[in-house]
GROMACS .gro file of C-alpha atoms in nm:
model
  455
    1MET     CA    1  -2.480   0.374  -0.448
    2SER     CA    2  -2.344   0.635  -0.678
    3GLY     CA    3  -2.562   0.765  -0.956
    4GLY     CA    4  -2.307   0.719  -1.237
    5PRO     CA    5  -1.984   0.544  -1.330
    6PRO     CA    6  -1.694   0.615  -1.095
    7ARG     CA    7  -1.428   0.856  -1.206
    8GLY     CA    8  -1.072   0.734  -1.246
    9LEU     CA    9  -0.784   0.871  -1.044
   10PRO     CA   10  -0.614   1.172  -1.206
   11SER     CA   11  -0.262   1.133  -1.338
   12THR     CA   12   0.018   1.249  -1.115
   13GLY     CA   13   0.167   1.455  -1.401
   14PRO     CA   14   0.538   1.492  -1.482
   15HIS     CA   15   0.773   1.481  -1.186
   16SER     CA   16   1.145   1.478  -1.136
   17LEU     CA   17   1.282   1.148  -1.012
   18LEU     CA   18   1.416   1.318  -0.698
   19ASP     CA   19   1.073   1.461  -0.619
   20MET     CA   20   0.887   1.132  -0.648
   21PRO     CA   21   0.831   0.950  -0.317
   22HIS     CA   22   0.929   0.588  -0.300
   23PRO     CA   23   0.624   0.359  -0.270
   24LEU     CA   24   0.751   0.231   0.066
   25ALA     CA   25   0.829   0.575   0.208
   26GLY     CA   26   0.478   0.658   0.328
   27SER     CA   27   0.125   0.743   0.219
   28SER     CA   28   0.161   1.121   0.193
   29SER     CA   29   0.407   1.372   0.052
   30GLU     CA   30   0.444   1.541   0.390
   31GLU     CA   31   0.585   1.221   0.539
   32ALA     CA   32   0.835   1.188   0.254
   33VAL     CA   33   0.958   1.544   0.288
   34GLY     CA   34   0.928   1.615   0.657
   35GLY     CA   35   1.015   1.275   0.791
   36ASP     CA   36   0.713   1.271   1.026
   37SER     CA   37   0.687   0.929   1.186
   38THR     CA   38   0.323   0.966   1.291
   39PRO     CA   39   0.124   0.684   1.128
   40SER     CA   40  -0.157   0.781   0.893
   41PRO     CA   41  -0.522   0.721   0.986
   42ASP     CA   42  -0.539   0.450   0.721
   43LEU     CA   43  -0.250   0.271   0.883
   44LEU     CA   44  -0.412   0.292   1.224
   45THR     CA   45  -0.733   0.155   1.076
   46ALA     CA   46  -0.550  -0.132   0.910
   47ARG     CA   47  -0.371  -0.220   1.233
   48SER     CA   48  -0.698  -0.229   1.421
   49PHE     CA   49  -0.878  -0.469   1.187
   50GLY     CA   50  -0.814  -0.774   1.398
   51ASP     CA   51  -0.884  -0.608   1.732
   52LYS     CA   52  -1.206  -0.453   1.613
   53ASP     CA   53  -1.370  -0.745   1.437
   54LEU     CA   54  -1.238  -1.074   1.569
   55ILE     CA   55  -1.318  -1.007   1.935
   56LEU     CA   56  -1.685  -1.037   2.025
   57PRO     CA   57  -1.827  -0.850   2.326
   58ASN     CA   58  -1.924  -1.051   2.633
   59GLY     CA   59  -2.144  -0.799   2.801
   60GLY     CA   60  -2.457  -0.826   2.585
   61THR     CA   61  -2.688  -0.527   2.635
   62PRO     CA   62  -2.500  -0.205   2.717
   63ALA     CA   63  -2.548  -0.046   3.056
   64GLY     CA   64  -2.841   0.190   3.077
   65THR     CA   65  -3.044   0.015   2.805
   66SER     CA   66  -3.332  -0.225   2.848
   67SER     CA   67  -3.285  -0.587   2.744
   68PRO     CA   68  -3.513  -0.707   2.462
   69ALA     CA   69  -3.801  -0.935   2.550
   70SER     CA   70  -3.653  -1.224   2.349
   71SER     CA   71  -3.368  -1.309   2.117
   72SER     CA   72  -3.608  -1.284   1.824
   73SER     CA   73  -3.697  -0.925   1.908
   74LEU     CA   74  -3.327  -0.841   1.937
   75LEU     CA   75  -3.267  -1.002   1.596
   76ASN     CA   76  -3.547  -0.794   1.443
   77ARG     CA   77  -3.410  -0.477   1.598
   78LEU     CA   78  -3.062  -0.564   1.472
   79GLN     CA   79  -3.188  -0.611   1.117
   80LEU     CA   80  -3.377  -0.282   1.127
   81ASP     CA   81  -3.064  -0.100   1.243
   82ASP     CA   82  -2.860  -0.251   0.961
   83ASP     CA   83  -3.124  -0.163   0.699
   84ILE     CA   84  -3.083   0.208   0.768
   85ASP     CA   85  -2.884   0.318   0.466
   86GLY     CA   86  -2.853   0.660   0.314
   87GLU     CA   87  -2.783   0.521  -0.032
   88THR     CA   88  -3.058   0.513  -0.293
   89ARG     CA   89  -3.066   0.184  -0.477
   90ASP     CA   90  -3.130   0.187  -0.850
   91LEU     CA   91  -3.049  -0.176  -0.932
   92PHE     CA   92  -3.220  -0.487  -0.794
   93VAL     CA   93  -3.124  -0.843  -0.885
   94THR     CA   94  -3.274  -1.170  -0.759
   95VAL     CA   95  -3.199  -1.538  -0.823
   96ASP     CA   96  -3.489  -1.783  -0.800
   97ASP     CA   97  -3.686  -2.059  -0.975
   98PRO     CA   98  -3.417  -2.330  -1.019
   99LYS     CA   99  -3.496  -2.581  -1.294
  100LYS     CA  100  -3.336  -2.913  -1.381
  101HIS     CA  101  -3.241  -2.975  -1.744
  102VAL     CA  102  -3.174  -3.330  -1.865
  103CYS     CA  103  -2.988  -3.351  -2.197
  104THR     CA  104  -2.819  -3.632  -2.383
  105MET     CA  105  -2.469  -3.528  -2.278
  106GLU     CA  106  -2.531  -3.369  -1.937
  107THR     CA  107  -2.774  -3.276  -1.664
  108TYR     CA  108  -2.762  -2.930  -1.509
  109ILE     CA  109  -2.958  -2.668  -1.314
  110THR     CA  110  -3.048  -2.321  -1.438
  111TYR     CA  111  -3.169  -2.027  -1.230
  112ARG     CA  112  -3.386  -1.734  -1.323
  113ILE     CA  113  -3.214  -1.395  -1.292
  114THR     CA  114  -3.457  -1.106  -1.259
  115THR     CA  115  -3.320  -0.752  -1.290
  116LYS     CA  116  -3.501  -0.424  -1.225
  117SER     CA  117  -3.323  -0.094  -1.275
  118THR     CA  118  -3.368   0.273  -1.356
  119ARG     CA  119  -3.011   0.317  -1.482
  120VAL     CA  120  -2.953   0.456  -1.827
  121GLU     CA  121  -2.716   0.167  -1.903
  122PHE     CA  122  -3.021  -0.062  -1.927
  123ASP     CA  123  -3.252  -0.028  -2.228
  124LEU     CA  124  -3.547  -0.182  -2.042
  125PRO     CA  125  -3.666  -0.139  -1.683
  126GLU     CA  126  -3.681  -0.515  -1.624
  127TYR     CA  127  -3.505  -0.826  -1.755
  128SER     CA  128  -3.547  -1.196  -1.693
  129VAL     CA  129  -3.289  -1.450  -1.812
  130ARG     CA  130  -3.182  -1.799  -1.713
  131ARG     CA  131  -2.824  -1.885  -1.618
  132ARG     CA  132  -2.638  -2.196  -1.503
  133TYR     CA  133  -2.344  -2.218  -1.266
  134GLN     CA  134  -2.079  -2.198  -1.538
  135ASP     CA  135  -2.231  -1.866  -1.650
  136PHE     CA  136  -2.177  -1.726  -1.301
  137ASP     CA  137  -1.822  -1.858  -1.317
  138TRP     CA  138  -1.771  -1.681  -1.652
  139LEU     CA  139  -1.895  -1.356  -1.500
  140ARG     CA  140  -1.658  -1.378  -1.206
  141ASN     CA  141  -1.360  -1.450  -1.430
  142LYS     CA  142  -1.447  -1.151  -1.649
  143LEU     CA  143  -1.476  -0.926  -1.345
  144GLU     CA  144  -1.134  -1.042  -1.222
  145GLU     CA  145  -0.982  -0.974  -1.564
  146SER     CA  146  -1.142  -0.633  -1.621
  147GLN     CA  147  -1.137  -0.506  -1.259
  148PRO     CA  148  -0.808  -0.642  -1.117
  149THR     CA  149  -0.784  -0.371  -0.852
  150HIS     CA  150  -1.114  -0.466  -0.689
  151LEU     CA  151  -1.224  -0.746  -0.458
  152ILE     CA  152  -1.455  -0.980  -0.652
  153PRO     CA  153  -1.709  -1.167  -0.434
  154PRO     CA  154  -1.654  -1.544  -0.422
  155LEU     CA  155  -1.879  -1.807  -0.578
  156PRO     CA  156  -1.986  -2.120  -0.389
  157GLU     CA  157  -1.762  -2.415  -0.465
  158LYS     CA  158  -1.860  -2.593  -0.784
  159PHE     CA  159  -1.744  -2.945  -0.710
  160VAL     CA  160  -1.902  -3.170  -0.449
  161VAL     CA  161  -1.801  -3.517  -0.333
  162LYS     CA  162  -2.001  -3.771  -0.528
  163GLY     CA  163  -2.192  -4.013  -0.309
  164VAL     CA  164  -2.186  -3.770  -0.016
  165VAL     CA  165  -2.384  -3.475  -0.151
  166ASP     CA  166  -2.649  -3.503  -0.421
  167ARG     CA  167  -2.603  -3.187  -0.627
  168PHE     CA  168  -2.954  -3.222  -0.768
  169SER     CA  169  -3.130  -3.256  -0.433
  170GLU     CA  170  -3.370  -2.980  -0.330
  171GLU     CA  171  -3.159  -2.894  -0.025
  172PHE     CA  172  -2.835  -2.857  -0.223
  173VAL     CA  173  -2.998  -2.660  -0.506
  174GLU     CA  174  -3.164  -2.422  -0.260
  175THR     CA  175  -2.838  -2.369  -0.071
  176ARG     CA  176  -2.658  -2.293  -0.398
  177ARG     CA  177  -2.941  -2.062  -0.512
  178LYS     CA  178  -2.902  -1.856  -0.194
  179ALA     CA  179  -2.526  -1.837  -0.245
  180LEU     CA  180  -2.561  -1.729  -0.610
  181ASP     CA  181  -2.821  -1.471  -0.511
  182LYS     CA  182  -2.584  -1.329  -0.251
  183PHE     CA  183  -2.301  -1.327  -0.508
  184LEU     CA  184  -2.501  -1.108  -0.746
  185LYS     CA  185  -2.624  -0.882  -0.467
  186ARG     CA  186  -2.264  -0.823  -0.356
  187ILE     CA  187  -2.181  -0.710  -0.709
  188THR     CA  188  -2.499  -0.503  -0.732
  189ASP     CA  189  -2.410  -0.314  -0.414
  190HIS     CA  190  -2.058  -0.235  -0.536
  191PRO     CA  191  -2.020   0.119  -0.678
  192VAL     CA  192  -1.775   0.004  -0.949
  193LEU     CA  193  -1.848  -0.361  -1.026
  194SER     CA  194  -2.219  -0.295  -1.074
  195PHE     CA  195  -2.133  -0.074  -1.375
  196ASN     CA  196  -1.912  -0.334  -1.540
  197GLU     CA  197  -2.008  -0.414  -1.899
  198HIS     CA  198  -1.976  -0.790  -1.844
  199PHE     CA  199  -2.219  -0.768  -1.553
  200ASN     CA  200  -2.463  -0.582  -1.776
  201VAL     CA  201  -2.432  -0.851  -2.042
  202PHE     CA  202  -2.480  -1.126  -1.784
  203LEU     CA  203  -2.803  -0.967  -1.660
  204THR     CA  204  -2.956  -0.880  -1.998
  205ALA     CA  205  -2.826  -1.102  -2.281
  206LYS     CA  206  -3.062  -1.373  -2.400
  207ASP     CA  207  -2.774  -1.567  -2.559
  208LEU     CA  208  -2.472  -1.542  -2.333
  209ASN     CA  209  -2.270  -1.795  -2.534
  210ALA     CA  210  -2.216  -1.540  -2.811
  211TYR     CA  211  -2.035  -1.313  -2.566
  212LYS     CA  212  -1.836  -1.599  -2.416
  213LYS     CA  213  -1.683  -1.676  -2.756
  214GLN     CA  214  -1.525  -1.332  -2.771
  215GLY     CA  215  -1.272  -1.455  -2.516
  216MET     CA  216  -0.985  -1.219  -2.451
  217ALA     CA  217  -1.113  -0.947  -2.684
  218LEU     CA  218  -1.304  -0.773  -2.405
  219LEU     CA  219  -1.013  -0.751  -2.164
  220THR     CA  220  -0.929  -0.401  -2.053
  221ARG     CA  221  -0.580  -0.255  -2.068
  222VAL     CA  222  -0.556  -0.258  -1.690
  223GLY     CA  223  -0.635  -0.627  -1.679
  224GLU     CA  224  -0.372  -0.707  -1.938
  225SER     CA  225  -0.107  -0.492  -1.771
  226VAL     CA  226  -0.140  -0.677  -1.441
  227LYS     CA  227  -0.075  -1.007  -1.618
  228HIS     CA  228   0.246  -0.878  -1.778
  229VAL     CA  229   0.431  -0.742  -1.479
  230THR     CA  230   0.799  -0.788  -1.427
  231GLY     CA  231   0.890  -1.138  -1.324
  232GLY     CA  232   1.254  -1.099  -1.222
  233TYR     CA  233   1.215  -0.828  -0.960
  234LYS     CA  234   1.134  -0.927  -0.604
  235LEU     CA  235   0.915  -0.699  -0.396
  236ARG     CA  236   1.107  -0.536  -0.113
  237SER     CA  237   0.822  -0.532   0.135
  238ARG     CA  238   0.458  -0.435   0.157
  239PRO     CA  239   0.366  -0.100   0.307
  240LEU     CA  240   0.271  -0.145   0.671
  241GLU     CA  241  -0.101  -0.092   0.619
  242PHE     CA  242  -0.121  -0.365   0.353
  243ALA     CA  243   0.105  -0.595   0.555
  244ALA     CA  244  -0.142  -0.552   0.843
  245ILE     CA  245  -0.429  -0.643   0.610
  246GLY     CA  246  -0.243  -0.954   0.494
  247ASP     CA  247  -0.171  -1.065   0.853
  248TYR     CA  248  -0.532  -1.006   0.951
  249LEU     CA  249  -0.663  -1.213   0.657
  250ASP     CA  250  -0.430  -1.501   0.746
  251THR     CA  251  -0.554  -1.504   1.106
  252PHE     CA  252  -0.916  -1.454   1.004
  253ALA     CA  253  -0.908  -1.745   0.756
  254LEU     CA  254  -0.737  -1.968   1.014
  255LYS     CA  255  -1.000  -1.894   1.279
  256LEU     CA  256  -1.292  -1.947   1.040
  257GLY     CA  257  -1.139  -2.267   0.906
  258THR     CA  258  -1.113  -2.406   1.260
  259ILE     CA  259  -1.472  -2.305   1.341
  260ASP     CA  260  -1.591  -2.461   1.015
  261ARG     CA  261  -1.422  -2.796   1.086
  262ILE     CA  262  -1.554  -2.810   1.443
  263ALA     CA  263  -1.904  -2.708   1.336
  264GLN     CA  264  -1.908  -2.985   1.074
  265ARG     CA  265  -1.805  -3.239   1.339
  266ILE     CA  266  -2.078  -3.112   1.573
  267ILE     CA  267  -2.338  -3.143   1.298
  268LYS     CA  268  -2.217  -3.494   1.216
  269GLU     CA  269  -2.246  -3.595   1.583
  270GLU     CA  270  -2.592  -3.436   1.606
  271ILE     CA  271  -2.706  -3.638   1.303
  272GLU     CA  272  -2.573  -3.958   1.462
  273TYR     CA  273  -2.744  -3.865   1.790
  274LEU     CA  274  -3.066  -3.801   1.597
  275VAL     CA  275  -3.054  -4.154   1.455
  276GLU     CA  276  -3.016  -4.293   1.808
  277LEU     CA  277  -3.308  -4.084   1.936
  278ARG     CA  278  -3.535  -4.214   1.661
  279GLU     CA  279  -3.455  -4.570   1.769
  280TYR     CA  280  -3.467  -4.484   2.139
  281GLY     CA  281  -3.818  -4.336   2.157
  282PRO     CA  282  -4.021  -4.625   2.009
  283VAL     CA  283  -3.872  -4.865   2.265
  284TYR     CA  284  -4.071  -4.692   2.540
  285SER     CA  285  -4.386  -4.715   2.330
  286THR     CA  286  -4.354  -5.091   2.278
  287TRP     CA  287  -4.265  -5.136   2.645
  288SER     CA  288  -4.584  -4.954   2.752
  289ALA     CA  289  -4.793  -5.233   2.596
  290LEU     CA  290  -4.659  -5.473   2.861
  291GLU     CA  291  -4.733  -5.247   3.157
  292GLY     CA  292  -5.056  -5.147   3.321
  293GLU     CA  293  -5.008  -4.851   3.549
  294LEU     CA  294  -4.687  -4.739   3.372
  295SER     CA  295  -4.841  -4.748   3.025
  296GLU     CA  296  -4.937  -4.381   3.008
  297PRO     CA  297  -4.608  -4.241   3.148
  298LEU     CA  298  -4.407  -4.462   2.912
  299GLU     CA  299  -4.607  -4.340   2.614
  300GLY     CA  300  -4.539  -3.986   2.737
  301VAL     CA  301  -4.163  -4.049   2.742
  302SER     CA  302  -4.180  -4.190   2.389
  303ALA     CA  303  -4.365  -3.880   2.266
  304CYS     CA  304  -4.122  -3.654   2.451
  305ILE     CA  305  -3.820  -3.813   2.283
  306GLY     CA  306  -3.996  -3.778   1.947
  307ASN     CA  307  -4.050  -3.406   2.006
  308CYS     CA  308  -3.685  -3.362   2.108
  309SER     CA  309  -3.564  -3.542   1.796
  310THR     CA  310  -3.781  -3.315   1.578
  311ALA     CA  311  -3.638  -3.006   1.747
  312LEU     CA  312  -3.282  -3.137   1.702
  313GLU     CA  313  -3.345  -3.205   1.333
  314GLU     CA  314  -3.461  -2.844   1.285
  315LEU     CA  315  -3.151  -2.713   1.466
  316THR     CA  316  -2.919  -2.929   1.254
  317ASP     CA  317  -3.088  -2.814   0.932
  318ASP     CA  318  -3.050  -2.450   1.036
  319MET     CA  319  -2.680  -2.501   1.109
  320THR     CA  320  -2.628  -2.674   0.773
  321GLU     CA  321  -2.827  -2.429   0.561
  322ASP     CA  322  -2.756  -2.096   0.736
  323PHE     CA  323  -2.442  -2.118   0.950
  324LEU     CA  324  -2.192  -2.321   0.744
  325PRO     CA  325  -2.249  -2.140   0.410
  326VAL     CA  326  -2.161  -1.803   0.566
  327LEU     CA  327  -1.840  -1.943   0.713
  328ARG     CA  328  -1.736  -2.091   0.380
  329GLU     CA  329  -1.823  -1.774   0.190
  330TYR     CA  330  -1.595  -1.565   0.410
  331ILE     CA  331  -1.315  -1.822   0.391
  332LEU     CA  332  -1.334  -1.788   0.012
  333TYR     CA  333  -1.363  -1.410   0.054
  334SER     CA  334  -1.031  -1.400   0.240
  335ASP     CA  335  -0.869  -1.597  -0.044
  336SER     CA  336  -1.006  -1.344  -0.295
  337MET     CA  337  -0.868  -1.055  -0.092
  338LYS     CA  338  -0.527  -1.224  -0.072
  339SER     CA  339  -0.533  -1.260  -0.451
  340VAL     CA  340  -0.594  -0.886  -0.491
  341LEU     CA  341  -0.312  -0.814  -0.246
  342LYS     CA  342  -0.081  -1.031  -0.454
  343LYS     CA  343  -0.173  -0.840  -0.771
  344ARG     CA  344  -0.107  -0.513  -0.589
  345ASP     CA  345   0.235  -0.645  -0.487
  346GLN     CA  346   0.309  -0.731  -0.850
  347VAL     CA  347   0.231  -0.377  -0.962
  348GLN     CA  348   0.446  -0.236  -0.680
  349ALA     CA  349   0.732  -0.465  -0.782
  350GLU     CA  350   0.699  -0.347  -1.142
  351TYR     CA  351   0.701   0.016  -1.028
  352GLU     CA  352   1.008  -0.034  -0.808
  353ALA     CA  353   1.194  -0.207  -1.090
  354LYS     CA  354   1.117   0.074  -1.337
  355LEU     CA  355   1.207   0.337  -1.078
  356GLU     CA  356   1.544   0.177  -1.007
  357ALA     CA  357   1.614   0.146  -1.379
  358VAL     CA  358   1.563   0.520  -1.419
  359ALA     CA  359   1.779   0.593  -1.114
  360LEU     CA  360   2.071   0.401  -1.268
  361ARG     CA  361   2.086   0.636  -1.564
  362LYS     CA  362   2.378   0.875  -1.552
  363GLU     CA  363   2.177   1.195  -1.546
  364ASP     CA  364   2.159   1.467  -1.281
  365ARG     CA  365   1.781   1.499  -1.279
  366PRO     CA  366   1.643   1.241  -1.520
  367LYS     CA  367   1.286   1.287  -1.637
  368VAL     CA  368   1.040   1.020  -1.531
  369PRO     CA  369   0.932   0.819  -1.838
  370ALA     CA  370   0.562   0.791  -1.919
  371ASP     CA  371   0.557   0.416  -1.848
  372VAL     CA  372   0.687   0.479  -1.494
  373GLU     CA  373   0.415   0.738  -1.441
  374LYS     CA  374   0.150   0.499  -1.563
  375CYS     CA  375   0.284   0.227  -1.336
  376GLN     CA  376   0.269   0.464  -1.042
  377ASP     CA  377  -0.090   0.553  -1.134
  378ARG     CA  378  -0.182   0.184  -1.140
  379MET     CA  379  -0.023   0.131  -0.801
  380GLU     CA  380  -0.207   0.428  -0.652
  381CYS     CA  381  -0.528   0.302  -0.807
  382PHE     CA  382  -0.468  -0.042  -0.654
  383ASN     CA  383  -0.402   0.111  -0.312
  384ALA     CA  384  -0.714   0.327  -0.318
  385ASP     CA  385  -0.945   0.056  -0.453
  386LEU     CA  386  -0.810  -0.209  -0.220
  387LYS     CA  387  -0.854   0.007   0.090
  388ALA     CA  388  -1.206   0.106  -0.016
  389ASP     CA  389  -1.304  -0.255  -0.083
  390MET     CA  390  -1.151  -0.367   0.246
  391GLU     CA  391  -1.356  -0.110   0.433
  392ARG     CA  392  -1.672  -0.221   0.251
  393TRP     CA  393  -1.589  -0.586   0.319
  394GLN     CA  394  -1.537  -0.518   0.689
  395SER     CA  395  -1.875  -0.342   0.709
  396ASN     CA  396  -2.052  -0.631   0.536
  397LYS     CA  397  -1.872  -0.882   0.756
  398ARG     CA  398  -1.978  -0.711   1.076
  399GLN     CA  399  -2.340  -0.703   0.963
  400ASP     CA  400  -2.341  -1.063   0.836
  401PHE     CA  401  -2.180  -1.212   1.146
  402ARG     CA  402  -2.394  -1.011   1.387
  403GLN     CA  403  -2.705  -1.150   1.217
  404LEU     CA  404  -2.552  -1.499   1.192
  405LEU     CA  405  -2.454  -1.522   1.559
  406MET     CA  406  -2.781  -1.372   1.676
  407GLY     CA  407  -2.973  -1.616   1.458
  408MET     CA  408  -2.766  -1.905   1.592
  409ALA     CA  409  -2.839  -1.799   1.951
  410ASP     CA  410  -3.209  -1.767   1.872
  411LYS     CA  411  -3.226  -2.115   1.713
  412ASN     CA  412  -3.047  -2.276   2.009
  413ILE     CA  413  -3.281  -2.103   2.255
  414GLN     CA  414  -3.581  -2.233   2.061
  415TYR     CA  415  -3.434  -2.585   2.058
  416TYR     CA  416  -3.379  -2.600   2.433
  417GLU     CA  417  -3.718  -2.443   2.503
  418LYS     CA  418  -3.887  -2.716   2.295
  419CYS     CA  419  -3.693  -2.989   2.478
  420LEU     CA  420  -3.777  -2.832   2.815
  421MET     CA  421  -4.148  -2.817   2.733
  422ALA     CA  422  -4.141  -3.180   2.612
  423TRP     CA  423  -3.986  -3.312   2.935
  424GLU     CA  424  -4.204  -3.094   3.157
  425SER     CA  425  -4.512  -3.247   2.994
  426ILE     CA  426  -4.427  -3.587   3.148
  427ILE     CA  427  -4.422  -3.465   3.509
  428PRO     CA  428  -4.805  -3.436   3.546
  429LEU     CA  429  -4.844  -3.794   3.421
  430LEU     CA  430  -4.604  -3.924   3.685
  431GLN     CA  431  -4.759  -3.711   3.959
  432GLU     CA  432  -5.110  -3.839   3.879
  433LYS     CA  433  -4.996  -4.198   3.913
  434GLN     CA  434  -4.819  -4.122   4.239
  435GLU     CA  435  -5.124  -3.945   4.384
  436ALA     CA  436  -5.350  -4.231   4.275
  437LYS     CA  437  -5.124  -4.480   4.455
  438GLN     CA  438  -5.128  -4.270   4.771
  439LYS     CA  439  -5.510  -4.254   4.769
  440THR     CA  440  -5.532  -4.629   4.715
  441ALA     CA  441  -5.293  -4.694   5.005
  442TRP     CA  442  -5.488  -4.455   5.231
  443HIS     CA  443  -5.818  -4.634   5.154
  444LEU     CA  444  -5.661  -4.974   5.229
  445ASP     CA  445  -5.522  -4.853   5.560
  446PHE     CA  446  -5.858  -4.704   5.657
  447GLU     CA  447  -6.040  -5.028   5.574
  448VAL     CA  448  -5.797  -5.237   5.782
  449VAL     CA  449  -5.833  -5.007   6.081
  450TRP     CA  450  -6.213  -5.011   6.052
  451GLN     CA  451  -6.224  -5.388   6.037
  452LEU     CA  452  -6.000  -5.422   6.341
  453ASN     CA  453  -6.221  -5.183   6.541
  454TYR     CA  454  -6.531  -5.375   6.433
  455ILE     CA  455  -6.382  -5.703   6.557
   0.00000   0.00000   0.00000
């Protein structure tokens, strides 16, 4: 993380209209002048987003390396590798201690936000405040308004289906707490958003309502300018690198949406199967009371099914609490990125419209007006910020999904190991009964033979 507020992009200075490259002509002045058709490294990177991140390797451990002793050890090694970071953190934020508040008009949950920092922007080294969901929503809206060129992390969905999910249950509150904690940590790790004045107010103000009442007064000029772009001009086309990002986000959201729907169906079927198992096991226990020699094996089967149902319940809880929230977060993330792309397109459309208006003037070499220069600066700022945030988002995505998939594999391995151990425990009971029957039969045969010889 950088040690101070980021510096803005320098102005391009006065240019002649004929010397200014068109926004669709390329990413560098050499391409505009020389006509070089070689794509820029940024364009190559953008085109490779889908190939690099959507395809998972099948080979597992690379050749020439030793396989870890277990999936858990591989998960630990993976986390250690991802924790290696050259940045020095100077801001730490945590969300914990949810509390339920019952008032006359409403019932809601608040969370404790603890902040520790050595930055000069903070008067104290540590703060502790309480916030509810709508405060987080206020913060995100303010970040979108004041930092329109940046990708703002998504919040978990506010509304739930009544009668299906109890929004005051411990499970739901804990899931939301984790999501809100991740939301603030995403902002904390961002080199620009973490210095935003609204974020500082959110973390430190005892009475946040006083700042909420200020409304539009705190909007920055950049935020206002994006809202007042030209409405009659249609964008010609996105530059190739941003078109590639848009295509990738569409495919990425489609794939995750499909996985999310199928995963929810699997979890629903597992819950239904769990109900059947809980009815299935006790039947063997009641049956054992009617049997003599089979009593112990039947009790063993009943206990085995009980152990399997417990293991399945743990697996289902892990899928619900750990797997699905990550999928939904990144689905919302893709929507946020598309929103930033749309704002970038609006600024480009405004710039193209102003540029064409200047070109229509009957002058040999008309001077570029200041508003056209400012519009170009905004577009360049959008391009730079969007590419930087996309790169950061891709890095976070790779790390999150590597840990998610490894954790999912580890939980499934544990589940099947528990089921295997449960069923293997029955085999000795059945073998003991079989051996006892064989010994009894052998003694009977021996007695018959002895009696016949005696006669």
